[in-house]
PDB file of C-alpha atoms in Angstrom:
ATOM      1  CA  MET A   1      58.040  11.611  62.557  1.00 96.00           C
ATOM      2  CA  LYS A   2      59.972  14.873  62.392  1.00 97.00           C
ATOM      3  CA  ILE A   3      63.605  15.654  61.586  1.00 97.00           C
ATOM      4  CA  GLU A   4      65.199  18.227  63.887  1.00 98.00           C
ATOM      5  CA  THR A   5      68.784  18.308  62.582  1.00 97.00           C
ATOM      6  CA  GLY A   6      70.724  17.230  59.526  1.00 94.00           C
ATOM      7  CA  LEU A   7      68.312  16.768  56.598  1.00 95.00           C
ATOM      8  CA  PHE A   8      65.862  19.285  55.166  1.00 96.00           C
ATOM      9  CA  ASP A   9      64.038  19.974  51.905  1.00 98.00           C
ATOM     10  CA  HIS A  10      66.037  21.961  49.295  1.00 98.00           C
ATOM     11  CA  MET A  11      69.427  21.452  50.939  1.00 97.00           C
ATOM     12  CA  VAL A  12      72.861  20.883  49.415  1.00 98.00           C
ATOM     13  CA  LEU A  13      75.038  18.255  51.092  1.00 97.00           C
ATOM     14  CA  GLN A  14      78.820  18.566  50.926  1.00 96.00           C
ATOM     15  CA  ARG A  15      80.562  15.826  48.966  1.00 96.00           C
ATOM     16  CA  ASN A  16      83.858  14.327  50.111  1.00 95.00           C
ATOM     17  CA  ARG A  17      86.957  13.358  48.110  1.00 95.00           C
ATOM     18  CA  LYS A  18      85.216  10.183  46.947  1.00 94.00           C
ATOM     19  CA  ASN A  19      82.388  12.320  45.447  1.00 95.00           C
ATOM     20  CA  VAL A  20      79.774  11.080  47.955  1.00 94.00           C
ATOM     21  CA  SER A  21      78.136  12.664  51.000  1.00 94.00           C
ATOM     22  CA  GLU A  22      77.534  11.657  54.593  1.00 91.00           C
ATOM     23  CA  ALA A  23      74.663  13.344  56.446  1.00 92.00           C
ATOM     24  CA  ALA A  24      73.776  12.575  60.065  1.00 96.00           C
ATOM     25  CA  PHE A  25      70.246  13.365  61.246  1.00 98.00           C
ATOM     26  CA  THR A  26      68.241  13.394  64.480  1.00 98.00           C
ATOM     27  CA  GLY A  27      64.580  13.838  65.204  1.00 98.00           C
ATOM     28  CA  LEU A  28      61.377  12.768  66.891  1.00 97.00           C
ATOM     29  CA  CYS A  29      59.532   9.526  66.236  1.00 96.00           C
ATOM     30  CA  ALA A  30      56.628   7.768  67.993  1.00 96.00           C
ATOM     31  CA  THR A  31      57.639   4.309  66.730  1.00 94.00           C
ATOM     32  CA  ARG A  32      60.761   2.369  67.693  1.00 95.00           C
ATOM     33  CA  GLY A  33      62.985   0.151  65.596  1.00 97.00           C
ATOM     34  CA  PRO A  34      65.407   0.370  62.678  1.00 96.00           C
ATOM     35  CA  ILE A  35      65.096   3.294  60.282  1.00 96.00           C
ATOM     36  CA  ALA A  36      64.922   2.267  56.633  1.00 93.00           C
ATOM     37  CA  ALA A  37      65.764   4.678  53.824  1.00 92.00           C
ATOM     38  CA  THR A  38      65.002   4.736  50.142  1.00 90.00           C
ATOM     39  CA  VAL A  39      66.680   7.394  48.022  1.00 91.00           C
ATOM     40  CA  THR A  40      65.289   8.194  44.593  1.00 93.00           C
ATOM     41  CA  ARG A  41      66.371  10.413  41.743  1.00 94.00           C
ATOM     42  CA  GLY A  42      63.334  11.060  39.608  1.00 91.00           C
ATOM     43  CA  LYS A  43      61.510   7.740  39.695  1.00 88.00           C
ATOM     44  CA  ARG A  44      64.634   5.571  40.016  1.00 90.00           C
ATOM     45  CA  ALA A  45      65.999   4.229  43.302  1.00 85.00           C
ATOM     46  CA  VAL A  46      69.639   4.957  44.067  1.00 84.00           C
ATOM     47  CA  LYS A  47      70.984   1.417  44.476  1.00 74.00           C
ATOM     48  CA  VAL A  48      73.653   2.347  47.028  1.00 68.00           C
ATOM     49  CA  LEU A  49      70.955   3.127  49.609  1.00 65.00           C
ATOM     50  CA  ASP A  50      67.850   1.302  48.362  1.00 57.00           C
ATOM     51  CA  SER A  51      65.916   0.294  51.518  1.00 59.00           C
ATOM     52  CA  ALA A  52      69.074   0.103  53.629  1.00 66.00           C
ATOM     53  CA  PRO A  53      68.817   0.583  57.421  1.00 86.00           C
ATOM     54  CA  VAL A  54      70.335   3.966  58.252  1.00 94.00           C
ATOM     55  CA  GLY A  55      69.615   4.399  61.968  1.00 96.00           C
ATOM     56  CA  THR A  56      67.444   3.566  64.958  1.00 96.00           C
ATOM     57  CA  ALA A  57      64.445   4.982  66.793  1.00 97.00           C
ATOM     58  CA  SER A  58      63.516   4.512  70.453  1.00 97.00           C
ATOM     59  CA  ARG A  59      62.010   6.448  73.380  1.00 96.00           C
ATOM     60  CA  GLY A  60      60.540   9.093  71.092  1.00 96.00           C
ATOM     61  CA  ARG A  61      63.844   9.933  69.406  1.00 98.00           C
ATOM     62  CA  MET A  62      65.558   8.841  66.206  1.00 98.00           C
ATOM     63  CA  GLN A  63      69.068   9.176  64.839  1.00 98.00           C
ATOM     64  CA  GLY A  64      70.926   7.958  61.818  1.00 96.00           C
ATOM     65  CA  CYS A  65      73.209   8.764  58.934  1.00 95.00           C
ATOM     66  CA  ILE A  66      72.761   8.688  55.164  1.00 92.00           C
ATOM     67  CA  LYS A  67      76.126   7.564  53.742  1.00 91.00           C
ATOM     68  CA  GLY A  68      77.361   7.193  50.195  1.00 90.00           C
ATOM     69  CA  LEU A  69      74.925   9.478  48.368  1.00 92.00           C
ATOM     70  CA  PRO A  70      76.675  10.291  45.053  1.00 93.00           C
ATOM     71  CA  ALA A  71      77.272  13.836  43.828  1.00 95.00           C
ATOM     72  CA  GLY A  72      74.286  15.081  41.852  1.00 95.00           C
ATOM     73  CA  GLY A  73      70.565  15.059  42.446  1.00 95.00           C
ATOM     74  CA  PRO A  74      68.003  16.242  43.045  1.00 97.00           C
ATOM     75  CA  TYR A  75      67.193  13.354  45.385  1.00 96.00           C
ATOM     76  CA  ALA A  76      64.175  12.469  47.497  1.00 96.00           C
ATOM     77  CA  ILE A  77      65.070  10.654  50.732  1.00 94.00           C
ATOM     78  CA  GLU A  78      62.281   8.599  52.297  1.00 93.00           C
ATOM     79  CA  LEU A  79      62.774   7.527  55.916  1.00 94.00           C
ATOM     80  CA  ARG A  80      60.527   4.837  57.459  1.00 94.00           C
ATOM     81  CA  VAL A  81      60.086   3.383  60.942  1.00 95.00           C
ATOM     82  CA  GLY A  82      57.178   1.002  61.437  1.00 92.00           C
ATOM     83  CA  GLY A  83      54.125   2.780  60.003  1.00 92.00           C
ATOM     84  CA  GLU A  84      55.705   6.243  60.075  1.00 96.00           C
ATOM     85  CA  LYS A  85      57.186   7.822  56.950  1.00 96.00           C
ATOM     86  CA  LEU A  86      58.873  11.104  56.089  1.00 96.00           C
ATOM     87  CA  VAL A  87      60.194  12.334  52.729  1.00 97.00           C
ATOM     88  CA  VAL A  88      62.944  14.946  52.393  1.00 97.00           C
ATOM     89  CA  LYS A  89      62.730  16.462  48.897  1.00 98.00           C
ATOM     90  CA  ASP A  90      65.064  18.241  46.500  1.00 98.00           C
ATOM     91  CA  VAL A  91      68.379  17.265  48.122  1.00 97.00           C
ATOM     92  CA  LEU A  92      71.539  17.938  46.107  1.00 97.00           C
ATOM     93  CA  VAL A  93      75.108  16.732  46.660  1.00 97.00           C
ATOM     94  CA  GLY A  94      77.892  19.015  45.481  1.00 95.00           C
TER      95      GLY A  94
END
């Protein structure tokens, strides 16, 4: 599992007028199915996105969007498809 566009370690996402962000992502993935996401701040899950499906994977590709991440951070965003997992660390929203 590898992200090609949209989400990377140590990035700052732009917030909107509602003080939340929306970040689309694409990448490569060997597994197919829904993409689940868990967002944490420290050791606490962010309830808005806790284990919510955020996209799909098929034919070696994945795409999705993390919506509603509140201003602040730093966040860790864990993406999962089947047995594959990827964590994007130190994400801020400002």
